[in-house]
């Protein structure tokens, strides 16, 4: 082998690894280019978005009307006499029994008056006893013919006068004793103290509110319903009550429902009262409530009379002051639409404006946002 052949063989040996490496790099670059081409293809298929329809309350067969919790028995205990508040035995939130002392007023003057009335009644009773005995003696003398009939009549008149005066003094003493009892304020029934309107040292006058008491075992929901709903309502209607403020916010069936006959001249609504079962615990006067009435009747808002629109709560997007949903059209196009949000009902949210019944909204706002940003339809 000559020198030229040796150089050629050595060059072939050294070039072989570089040639294999070049082929490998070329195949890798070709694969990346193909993958990039597929990723950039505008018509590539993407996972479909999960959607849910905008539901109308009229289609669901019921409509919700806002109301407030009231106590069937709620009393504002007021002062019946004038006097300074010298004792407050309860505070707001305390549970009291029927007849329990709630507050005391300064009753020193009334107690003195009652004592004077009792003494006068005792004196009148003693005078009555003396007149009774005197009349008995006069009767004996008249039977023995020692006195005339006129003398007996005078004795009888004195006896009746003493008897009447004793009765008047006893009544006056009883009134003074009853008046002194007004200075001790007691609970008219068992309940919960909702508010105490006075403090120690306040001067109470007749009619001054002292505290508010309610019975927690008798609660009801007051709902103002329009006349169009009231005309179609009947006592046999299936009504449910929702209390969002309670844990779970479950709906309950009222034990009794009644529609008051008079309408409010300002709002032209009628009051519907729904009594809550005694088993519902934790309800307090003034809490927010919602009554669900069958038929979905209400004011005309466009598509249907009284229709209320609801979407799943997870479909609503809140960005700063923007509240919106991603609406998915029939052809798959996704658009962000601003809505006006209403009250939440379980896992649903009422939409007051922005969408129509039957439209579909995306349940995953992030996936819908990505589809909108990439400019492709799912």
mmCIF file of C-alpha atoms in Angstrom:
data_model
loop_
_atom_site.group_PDB
_atom_site.id
_atom_site.type_symbol
_atom_site.label_atom_id
_atom_site.label_comp_id
_atom_site.label_asym_id
_atom_site.label_seq_id
_atom_site.Cartn_x
_atom_site.Cartn_y
_atom_site.Cartn_z
ATOM 1 C CA UNK A 1 0.000 0.000 0.000
ATOM 2 C CA UNK A 2 1.350 3.263 -1.037
ATOM 3 C CA UNK A 3 1.149 6.577 0.788
ATOM 4 C CA UNK A 4 -1.955 7.852 -1.002
ATOM 5 C CA UNK A 5 -3.971 4.757 -0.196
ATOM 6 C CA UNK A 6 -3.019 5.003 3.473
ATOM 7 C CA UNK A 7 -4.162 8.625 3.707
ATOM 8 C CA UNK A 8 -7.492 7.793 2.023
ATOM 9 C CA UNK A 9 -8.214 4.898 4.426
ATOM 10 C CA UNK A 10 -7.424 7.075 7.459
ATOM 11 C CA UNK A 11 -9.743 9.888 6.288
ATOM 12 C CA UNK A 12 -12.582 7.402 5.728
ATOM 13 C CA UNK A 13 -12.139 6.058 9.286
ATOM 14 C CA UNK A 14 -12.228 9.519 10.856
ATOM 15 C CA UNK A 15 -15.220 10.776 8.804
ATOM 16 C CA UNK A 16 -17.540 7.841 9.657
ATOM 17 C CA UNK A 17 -18.555 9.040 13.229
ATOM 18 C CA UNK A 18 -19.199 12.579 12.041
ATOM 19 C CA UNK A 19 -21.400 11.284 9.249
ATOM 20 C CA UNK A 20 -23.544 9.231 11.687
ATOM 21 C CA UNK A 21 -23.865 12.209 14.044
ATOM 22 C CA UNK A 22 -24.965 14.419 11.165
ATOM 23 C CA UNK A 23 -27.654 11.970 10.119
ATOM 24 C CA UNK A 24 -28.966 11.855 13.690
ATOM 25 C CA UNK A 25 -29.090 15.637 14.006
ATOM 26 C CA UNK A 26 -30.827 15.861 10.687
ATOM 27 C CA UNK A 27 -33.547 13.389 11.727
ATOM 28 C CA UNK A 28 -34.091 15.238 15.031
ATOM 29 C CA UNK A 29 -34.459 18.574 13.294
ATOM 30 C CA UNK A 30 -36.898 17.025 10.858
ATOM 31 C CA UNK A 31 -39.029 15.682 13.753
ATOM 32 C CA UNK A 32 -39.134 19.072 15.464
ATOM 33 C CA UNK A 33 -40.185 20.744 12.279
ATOM 34 C CA UNK A 34 -43.009 18.275 11.756
ATOM 35 C CA UNK A 35 -44.189 18.710 15.385
ATOM 36 C CA UNK A 36 -44.047 22.481 15.031
ATOM 37 C CA UNK A 37 -46.007 22.292 11.831
ATOM 38 C CA UNK A 38 -48.739 20.247 13.519
ATOM 39 C CA UNK A 39 -48.856 22.568 16.567
ATOM 40 C CA UNK A 40 -49.228 25.645 14.420
ATOM 41 C CA UNK A 41 -51.936 24.181 12.257
ATOM 42 C CA UNK A 42 -55.062 26.318 12.774
ATOM 43 C CA UNK A 43 -57.439 23.466 12.165
ATOM 44 C CA UNK A 44 -55.965 21.123 14.796
ATOM 45 C CA UNK A 45 -58.543 19.519 17.104
ATOM 46 C CA UNK A 46 -58.626 20.663 20.761
ATOM 47 C CA UNK A 47 -60.382 19.076 23.738
ATOM 48 C CA UNK A 48 -64.026 20.220 23.834
ATOM 49 C CA UNK A 49 -65.072 22.681 26.521
ATOM 50 C CA UNK A 50 -67.482 21.518 29.211
ATOM 51 C CA UNK A 51 -70.582 23.714 29.047
ATOM 52 C CA UNK A 52 -73.898 24.119 30.819
ATOM 53 C CA UNK A 53 -77.107 25.797 29.639
ATOM 54 C CA UNK A 54 -78.544 29.007 31.053
ATOM 55 C CA UNK A 55 -81.590 27.759 32.953
ATOM 56 C CA UNK A 56 -84.798 29.774 33.313
ATOM 57 C CA UNK A 57 -86.721 29.541 36.575
ATOM 58 C CA UNK A 58 -89.998 29.399 34.686
ATOM 59 C CA UNK A 59 -88.782 26.247 32.990
ATOM 60 C CA UNK A 60 -87.901 24.826 36.410
ATOM 61 C CA UNK A 61 -91.501 25.418 37.564
ATOM 62 C CA UNK A 62 -90.807 27.788 40.462
ATOM 63 C CA UNK A 63 -89.629 31.305 41.158
ATOM 64 C CA UNK A 64 -87.883 32.730 44.183
ATOM 65 C CA UNK A 65 -89.100 35.798 46.058
ATOM 66 C CA UNK A 66 -87.038 37.512 48.715
ATOM 67 C CA UNK A 67 -88.437 37.751 52.221
ATOM 68 C CA UNK A 68 -87.476 38.322 55.832
ATOM 69 C CA UNK A 69 -87.764 36.235 58.983
ATOM 70 C CA UNK A 70 -90.244 37.468 61.566
ATOM 71 C CA UNK A 71 -91.199 36.272 65.028
ATOM 72 C CA UNK A 72 -94.855 35.367 65.397
ATOM 73 C CA UNK A 73 -94.653 36.606 68.990
ATOM 74 C CA UNK A 74 -92.352 39.599 69.370
ATOM 75 C CA UNK A 75 -93.072 42.083 72.139
ATOM 76 C CA UNK A 76 -91.667 45.478 72.975
ATOM 77 C CA UNK A 77 -91.928 45.582 76.754
ATOM 78 C CA UNK A 78 -92.621 49.165 77.851
ATOM 79 C CA UNK A 79 -92.919 50.922 81.176
ATOM 80 C CA UNK A 80 -96.412 51.387 82.599
ATOM 81 C CA UNK A 81 -95.375 53.890 85.257
ATOM 82 C CA UNK A 82 -92.719 56.558 85.620
ATOM 83 C CA UNK A 83 -89.534 55.921 87.525
ATOM 84 C CA UNK A 84 -85.780 55.570 87.272
ATOM 85 C CA UNK A 85 -84.334 52.241 86.130
ATOM 86 C CA UNK A 86 -82.596 50.801 89.189
ATOM 87 C CA UNK A 87 -81.953 47.211 88.019
ATOM 88 C CA UNK A 88 -81.503 45.334 84.726
ATOM 89 C CA UNK A 89 -81.432 41.598 85.306
ATOM 90 C CA UNK A 90 -81.020 40.515 81.656
ATOM 91 C CA UNK A 91 -78.932 41.366 78.615
ATOM 92 C CA UNK A 92 -79.491 41.025 74.891
ATOM 93 C CA UNK A 93 -79.343 37.385 73.885
ATOM 94 C CA UNK A 94 -80.436 35.977 77.254
ATOM 95 C CA UNK A 95 -83.093 33.283 77.370
ATOM 96 C CA UNK A 96 -85.826 34.005 79.930
ATOM 97 C CA UNK A 97 -88.777 32.136 81.372
ATOM 98 C CA UNK A 98 -92.360 33.301 81.666
ATOM 99 C CA UNK A 99 -92.708 35.583 84.704
ATOM 100 C CA UNK A 100 -88.974 36.132 85.133
ATOM 101 C CA UNK A 101 -87.951 39.593 86.376
ATOM 102 C CA UNK A 102 -86.401 41.630 83.563
ATOM 103 C CA UNK A 103 -85.995 45.100 85.085
ATOM 104 C CA UNK A 104 -86.925 47.145 88.138
ATOM 105 C CA UNK A 105 -87.923 50.795 88.482
ATOM 106 C CA UNK A 106 -87.646 52.989 91.548
ATOM 107 C CA UNK A 107 -90.816 52.104 93.469
ATOM 108 C CA UNK A 108 -90.204 53.734 96.870
ATOM 109 C CA UNK A 109 -92.979 56.304 96.499
ATOM 110 C CA UNK A 110 -95.392 53.686 95.202
ATOM 111 C CA UNK A 111 -94.586 51.363 98.092
ATOM 112 C CA UNK A 112 -95.320 54.163 100.578
ATOM 113 C CA UNK A 113 -98.622 54.843 98.874
ATOM 114 C CA UNK A 114 -99.499 51.151 98.992
ATOM 115 C CA UNK A 115 -98.638 51.021 102.706
ATOM 116 C CA UNK A 116 -100.840 54.045 103.400
ATOM 117 C CA UNK A 117 -103.692 52.457 101.459
ATOM 118 C CA UNK A 118 -103.335 49.227 103.439
ATOM 119 C CA UNK A 119 -103.498 51.175 106.735
ATOM 120 C CA UNK A 120 -106.590 53.060 105.638
ATOM 121 C CA UNK A 121 -108.214 49.802 104.604
ATOM 122 C CA UNK A 122 -107.464 48.335 108.028
ATOM 123 C CA UNK A 123 -109.059 51.357 109.730
ATOM 124 C CA UNK A 124 -112.128 51.091 107.519
ATOM 125 C CA UNK A 125 -112.405 47.399 108.340
ATOM 126 C CA UNK A 126 -112.327 48.214 112.071
ATOM 127 C CA UNK A 127 -115.047 50.848 111.607
ATOM 128 C CA UNK A 128 -117.117 48.303 109.704
ATOM 129 C CA UNK A 129 -116.804 45.810 112.546
ATOM 130 C CA UNK A 130 -117.940 48.430 115.071
ATOM 131 C CA UNK A 131 -120.892 49.413 112.878
ATOM 132 C CA UNK A 132 -121.864 45.759 112.517
ATOM 133 C CA UNK A 133 -121.935 45.207 116.260
ATOM 134 C CA UNK A 134 -123.831 48.462 116.853
ATOM 135 C CA UNK A 135 -126.453 47.497 114.320
ATOM 136 C CA UNK A 136 -126.889 44.103 116.006
ATOM 137 C CA UNK A 137 -127.460 45.781 119.396
ATOM 138 C CA UNK A 138 -129.970 48.212 117.878
ATOM 139 C CA UNK A 139 -131.891 45.295 116.421
ATOM 140 C CA UNK A 140 -132.119 43.635 119.862
ATOM 141 C CA UNK A 141 -133.347 46.847 121.446
ATOM 142 C CA UNK A 142 -135.937 47.291 118.719
ATOM 143 C CA UNK A 143 -137.222 43.748 119.238
ATOM 144 C CA UNK A 144 -137.612 44.527 122.971
ATOM 145 C CA UNK A 145 -139.458 47.734 122.068
ATOM 146 C CA UNK A 146 -136.869 49.999 123.701
ATOM 147 C CA UNK A 147 -136.153 52.093 120.562
ATOM 148 C CA UNK A 148 -138.245 53.272 117.708
ATOM 149 C CA UNK A 149 -138.153 52.138 114.108
ATOM 150 C CA UNK A 150 -136.444 55.406 113.126
ATOM 151 C CA UNK A 151 -133.551 54.729 115.489
ATOM 152 C CA UNK A 152 -133.124 51.263 113.981
ATOM 153 C CA UNK A 153 -133.118 52.729 110.477
ATOM 154 C CA UNK A 154 -130.389 55.193 111.462
ATOM 155 C CA UNK A 155 -128.263 52.367 112.870
ATOM 156 C CA UNK A 156 -128.764 50.340 109.684
ATOM 157 C CA UNK A 157 -127.714 53.316 107.523
ATOM 158 C CA UNK A 158 -124.556 53.797 109.579
ATOM 159 C CA UNK A 159 -123.749 50.106 109.207
ATOM 160 C CA UNK A 160 -124.139 50.175 105.415
ATOM 161 C CA UNK A 161 -122.095 53.362 105.163
ATOM 162 C CA UNK A 162 -119.255 51.843 107.182
ATOM 163 C CA UNK A 163 -119.442 48.716 105.042
ATOM 164 C CA UNK A 164 -119.227 50.763 101.807
ATOM 165 C CA UNK A 165 -116.321 52.827 103.124
ATOM 166 C CA UNK A 166 -114.444 49.657 104.049
ATOM 167 C CA UNK A 167 -114.979 48.265 100.527
ATOM 168 C CA UNK A 168 -113.734 51.497 98.950
ATOM 169 C CA UNK A 169 -110.638 51.543 101.136
ATOM 170 C CA UNK A 170 -109.903 47.899 100.315
ATOM 171 C CA UNK A 171 -110.237 48.634 96.591
ATOM 172 C CA UNK A 172 -107.997 51.671 96.884
ATOM 173 C CA UNK A 173 -105.387 49.642 98.755
ATOM 174 C CA UNK A 174 -105.566 46.943 96.055
ATOM 175 C CA UNK A 175 -105.060 49.522 93.312
ATOM 176 C CA UNK A 176 -102.039 50.973 95.112
ATOM 177 C CA UNK A 177 -100.625 47.479 95.559
ATOM 178 C CA UNK A 178 -101.161 46.716 91.875
ATOM 179 C CA UNK A 179 -99.572 50.032 90.901
ATOM 180 C CA UNK A 180 -96.489 49.182 92.914
ATOM 181 C CA UNK A 181 -96.251 45.888 90.999
ATOM 182 C CA UNK A 182 -95.812 47.811 87.731
ATOM 183 C CA UNK A 183 -92.357 48.872 88.910
ATOM 184 C CA UNK A 184 -91.177 45.278 88.513
ATOM 185 C CA UNK A 185 -91.076 44.363 84.799
ATOM 186 C CA UNK A 186 -91.552 40.633 84.119
ATOM 187 C CA UNK A 187 -91.424 38.500 80.981
ATOM 188 C CA UNK A 188 -94.889 37.880 79.520
ATOM 189 C CA UNK A 189 -93.763 34.535 78.056
ATOM 190 C CA UNK A 190 -90.665 32.403 77.633
ATOM 191 C CA UNK A 191 -88.370 33.726 74.931
ATOM 192 C CA UNK A 192 -85.124 35.453 73.999
ATOM 193 C CA UNK A 193 -84.203 39.045 74.772
ATOM 194 C CA UNK A 194 -83.488 40.674 71.397
ATOM 195 C CA UNK A 195 -82.603 44.178 72.577
ATOM 196 C CA UNK A 196 -82.326 46.235 75.758
ATOM 197 C CA UNK A 197 -83.145 49.881 75.073
ATOM 198 C CA UNK A 198 -82.297 51.406 78.478
ATOM 199 C CA UNK A 199 -79.404 51.487 80.916
ATOM 200 C CA UNK A 200 -79.232 51.900 84.660
ATOM 201 C CA UNK A 201 -80.298 55.366 85.751
ATOM 202 C CA UNK A 202 -82.502 56.127 82.735
ATOM 203 C CA UNK A 203 -85.814 57.795 83.534
ATOM 204 C CA UNK A 204 -88.669 55.710 82.204
ATOM 205 C CA UNK A 205 -92.039 57.217 81.451
ATOM 206 C CA UNK A 206 -95.302 55.403 80.663
ATOM 207 C CA UNK A 207 -94.878 53.916 77.197
ATOM 208 C CA UNK A 208 -91.066 54.074 77.168
ATOM 209 C CA UNK A 209 -89.664 50.898 75.485
ATOM 210 C CA UNK A 210 -87.450 48.990 77.884
ATOM 211 C CA UNK A 211 -86.531 45.849 75.946
ATOM 212 C CA UNK A 212 -87.655 43.586 73.098
ATOM 213 C CA UNK A 213 -88.550 39.938 73.580
ATOM 214 C CA UNK A 214 -89.463 37.244 71.041
ATOM 215 C CA UNK A 215 -90.426 33.576 71.069
ATOM 216 C CA UNK A 216 -87.822 31.530 69.123
ATOM 217 C CA UNK A 217 -90.178 28.571 68.733
ATOM 218 C CA UNK A 218 -92.691 30.470 66.584
ATOM 219 C CA UNK A 219 -91.040 31.991 63.499
ATOM 220 C CA UNK A 220 -92.356 32.845 60.053
ATOM 221 C CA UNK A 221 -91.251 34.251 56.698
ATOM 222 C CA UNK A 222 -92.839 37.442 55.375
ATOM 223 C CA UNK A 223 -92.713 37.761 51.584
ATOM 224 C CA UNK A 224 -94.062 40.624 49.468
ATOM 225 C CA UNK A 225 -95.445 39.114 46.251
ATOM 226 C CA UNK A 226 -96.939 40.987 43.272
ATOM 227 C CA UNK A 227 -100.646 40.885 42.556
ATOM 228 C CA UNK A 228 -100.083 38.685 39.498
ATOM 229 C CA UNK A 229 -98.592 36.010 41.745
ATOM 230 C CA UNK A 230 -101.184 36.448 44.482
ATOM 231 C CA UNK A 231 -104.079 35.858 42.077
ATOM 232 C CA UNK A 232 -102.646 32.458 41.100
ATOM 233 C CA UNK A 233 -101.624 31.397 44.588
ATOM 234 C CA UNK A 234 -103.724 29.019 46.705
ATOM 235 C CA UNK A 235 -103.229 27.499 50.178
ATOM 236 C CA UNK A 236 -102.617 24.127 48.505
ATOM 237 C CA UNK A 237 -99.682 25.435 46.450
ATOM 238 C CA UNK A 238 -96.369 23.666 46.958
ATOM 239 C CA UNK A 239 -94.220 26.326 48.609
ATOM 240 C CA UNK A 240 -90.671 25.948 49.864
ATOM 241 C CA UNK A 241 -88.579 28.265 52.007
ATOM 242 C CA UNK A 242 -84.821 28.710 51.730
ATOM 243 C CA UNK A 243 -82.670 30.186 54.493
ATOM 244 C CA UNK A 244 -79.210 30.937 53.038
ATOM 245 C CA UNK A 245 -77.923 32.185 56.389
ATOM 246 C CA UNK A 246 -78.180 28.743 57.994
ATOM 247 C CA UNK A 247 -75.462 26.095 57.525
ATOM 248 C CA UNK A 248 -76.231 24.209 54.323
ATOM 249 C CA UNK A 249 -79.030 26.569 53.295
ATOM 250 C CA UNK A 250 -81.470 23.705 52.757
ATOM 251 C CA UNK A 251 -85.045 24.288 51.726
ATOM 252 C CA UNK A 252 -87.880 23.476 54.105
ATOM 253 C CA UNK A 253 -91.620 23.199 53.673
ATOM 254 C CA UNK A 254 -93.586 25.701 55.790
ATOM 255 C CA UNK A 255 -96.080 24.297 58.254
ATOM 256 C CA UNK A 256 -98.693 26.909 57.341
ATOM 257 C CA UNK A 257 -99.111 29.552 54.638
ATOM 258 C CA UNK A 258 -101.538 32.456 54.486
ATOM 259 C CA UNK A 259 -101.925 35.420 52.165
ATOM 260 C CA UNK A 260 -103.067 38.635 53.815
ATOM 261 C CA UNK A 261 -106.078 40.176 52.066
ATOM 262 C CA UNK A 262 -104.865 43.802 51.998
ATOM 263 C CA UNK A 263 -102.362 45.109 49.440
ATOM 264 C CA UNK A 264 -99.684 47.717 50.059
ATOM 265 C CA UNK A 265 -100.863 50.919 48.313
ATOM 266 C CA UNK A 266 -97.266 52.023 47.656
ATOM 267 C CA UNK A 267 -95.840 48.825 46.127
ATOM 268 C CA UNK A 268 -99.106 47.096 45.137
ATOM 269 C CA UNK A 269 -97.863 43.861 46.682
ATOM 270 C CA UNK A 270 -99.511 41.457 49.104
ATOM 271 C CA UNK A 271 -97.845 39.919 52.139
ATOM 272 C CA UNK A 272 -97.451 36.154 52.168
ATOM 273 C CA UNK A 273 -96.737 34.701 55.615
ATOM 274 C CA UNK A 274 -95.100 31.268 55.814
ATOM 275 C CA UNK A 275 -94.815 29.651 59.249
ATOM 276 C CA UNK A 276 -91.595 27.721 59.827
ATOM 277 C CA UNK A 277 -91.623 24.321 61.531
ATOM 278 C CA UNK A 278 -90.436 24.314 65.140
ATOM 279 C CA UNK A 279 -87.671 21.870 64.144
ATOM 280 C CA UNK A 280 -85.790 24.592 62.212
ATOM 281 C CA UNK A 281 -83.185 25.837 64.678
ATOM 282 C CA UNK A 282 -80.957 28.886 64.554
ATOM 283 C CA UNK A 283 -83.503 31.203 62.918
ATOM 284 C CA UNK A 284 -83.555 34.793 64.154
ATOM 285 C CA UNK A 285 -85.820 37.727 63.319
ATOM 286 C CA UNK A 286 -84.521 39.883 60.502
ATOM 287 C CA UNK A 287 -82.636 37.123 58.674
ATOM 288 C CA UNK A 288 -82.807 36.971 54.889
ATOM 289 C CA UNK A 289 -85.016 34.265 53.401
ATOM 290 C CA UNK A 290 -86.342 33.271 50.017
ATOM 291 C CA UNK A 291 -89.692 31.687 49.210
ATOM 292 C CA UNK A 292 -89.983 29.462 46.143
ATOM 293 C CA UNK A 293 -93.452 29.600 44.652
ATOM 294 C CA UNK A 294 -94.664 27.307 41.872
ATOM 295 C CA UNK A 295 -95.380 28.632 38.406
ATOM 296 C CA UNK A 296 -92.461 31.045 38.011
ATOM 297 C CA UNK A 297 -94.831 34.004 37.832
ATOM 298 C CA UNK A 298 -93.554 37.517 38.244
ATOM 299 C CA UNK A 299 -92.902 40.753 36.433
ATOM 300 C CA UNK A 300 -92.354 40.709 32.670
ATOM 301 C CA UNK A 301 -88.638 40.948 31.881
ATOM 302 C CA UNK A 302 -88.696 40.098 28.205
ATOM 303 C CA UNK A 303 -88.451 36.472 27.224
ATOM 304 C CA UNK A 304 -90.946 35.199 29.774
ATOM 305 C CA UNK A 305 -93.002 36.714 32.538
ATOM 306 C CA UNK A 306 -91.054 36.526 35.755
ATOM 307 C CA UNK A 307 -88.362 34.245 34.295
ATOM 308 C CA UNK A 308 -85.170 34.187 36.347
ATOM 309 C CA UNK A 309 -81.980 32.991 34.711
ATOM 310 C CA UNK A 310 -79.395 30.842 36.502
ATOM 311 C CA UNK A 311 -75.909 29.607 35.611
ATOM 312 C CA UNK A 312 -73.488 27.386 37.560
ATOM 313 C CA UNK A 313 -71.486 29.359 40.103
ATOM 314 C CA UNK A 314 -68.155 28.031 38.795
ATOM 315 C CA UNK A 315 -68.885 29.476 35.350
ATOM 316 C CA UNK A 316 -68.873 33.057 36.641
ATOM 317 C CA UNK A 317 -65.621 34.998 36.296
ATOM 318 C CA UNK A 318 -64.884 37.919 38.649
ATOM 319 C CA UNK A 319 -61.991 40.154 37.558
ATOM 320 C CA UNK A 320 -61.765 43.369 39.534
ATOM 321 C CA UNK A 321 -65.057 45.161 38.778
ATOM 322 C CA UNK A 322 -65.913 42.847 35.868
ATOM 323 C CA UNK A 323 -68.330 39.969 36.305
ATOM 324 C CA UNK A 324 -68.669 37.834 33.189
ATOM 325 C CA UNK A 325 -69.146 34.373 31.718
ATOM 326 C CA UNK A 326 -67.688 32.676 28.648
ATOM 327 C CA UNK A 327 -70.521 32.014 26.207
ATOM 328 C CA UNK A 328 -70.000 29.144 23.758
ATOM 329 C CA UNK A 329 -71.906 29.643 20.498
ATOM 330 C CA UNK A 330 -73.424 26.850 18.415
ATOM 331 C CA UNK A 331 -70.463 26.912 15.999
ATOM 332 C CA UNK A 332 -67.995 26.604 18.881
ATOM 333 C CA UNK A 333 -66.871 30.206 19.086
ATOM 334 C CA UNK A 334 -66.089 31.387 22.623
ATOM 335 C CA UNK A 335 -66.732 34.965 23.727
ATOM 336 C CA UNK A 336 -66.432 36.738 27.068
ATOM 337 C CA UNK A 337 -69.693 38.444 28.006
ATOM 338 C CA UNK A 338 -70.301 40.771 30.943
ATOM 339 C CA UNK A 339 -73.276 39.906 33.159
ATOM 340 C CA UNK A 340 -75.030 41.365 36.172
ATOM 341 C CA UNK A 341 -74.975 38.869 38.987
ATOM 342 C CA UNK A 342 -77.829 38.236 41.401
ATOM 343 C CA UNK A 343 -78.236 36.070 44.469
ATOM 344 C CA UNK A 344 -76.654 32.632 44.827
ATOM 345 C CA UNK A 345 -78.972 29.633 45.177
ATOM 346 C CA UNK A 346 -76.960 26.622 46.191
ATOM 347 C CA UNK A 347 -74.509 25.887 43.356
ATOM 348 C CA UNK A 348 -76.384 28.196 40.977
ATOM 349 C CA UNK A 349 -76.088 31.965 40.556
ATOM 350 C CA UNK A 350 -78.890 34.182 39.309
ATOM 351 C CA UNK A 351 -78.005 36.331 36.291
ATOM 352 C CA UNK A 352 -80.023 39.514 36.059
ATOM 353 C CA UNK A 353 -78.712 40.662 32.670
ATOM 354 C CA UNK A 354 -76.242 39.626 29.971
ATOM 355 C CA UNK A 355 -77.371 36.164 28.843
ATOM 356 C CA UNK A 356 -80.502 34.538 27.513
ATOM 357 C CA UNK A 357 -82.197 31.274 28.374
ATOM 358 C CA UNK A 358 -80.816 28.355 26.382
ATOM 359 C CA UNK A 359 -77.348 29.794 25.786
ATOM 360 C CA UNK A 360 -74.415 27.671 26.932
ATOM 361 C CA UNK A 361 -71.630 28.877 29.180
ATOM 362 C CA UNK A 362 -68.210 27.334 29.753
ATOM 363 C CA UNK A 363 -67.755 25.581 33.092
ATOM 364 C CA UNK A 364 -63.958 26.030 32.982
ATOM 365 C CA UNK A 365 -63.263 29.753 32.512
ATOM 366 C CA UNK A 366 -59.491 29.214 32.272
ATOM 367 C CA UNK A 367 -59.777 26.742 29.407
ATOM 368 C CA UNK A 368 -62.267 29.063 27.688
ATOM 369 C CA UNK A 369 -59.856 31.984 28.095
ATOM 370 C CA UNK A 370 -57.042 29.992 26.504
ATOM 371 C CA UNK A 371 -59.266 29.059 23.582
ATOM 372 C CA UNK A 372 -60.209 32.712 23.107
ATOM 373 C CA UNK A 373 -56.587 33.910 23.331
ATOM 374 C CA UNK A 374 -55.291 31.354 20.797
ATOM 375 C CA UNK A 375 -57.965 32.400 18.358
ATOM 376 C CA UNK A 376 -59.339 28.947 17.738
ATOM 377 C CA UNK A 377 -62.672 27.270 18.297
ATOM 378 C CA UNK A 378 -62.871 24.193 20.491
#
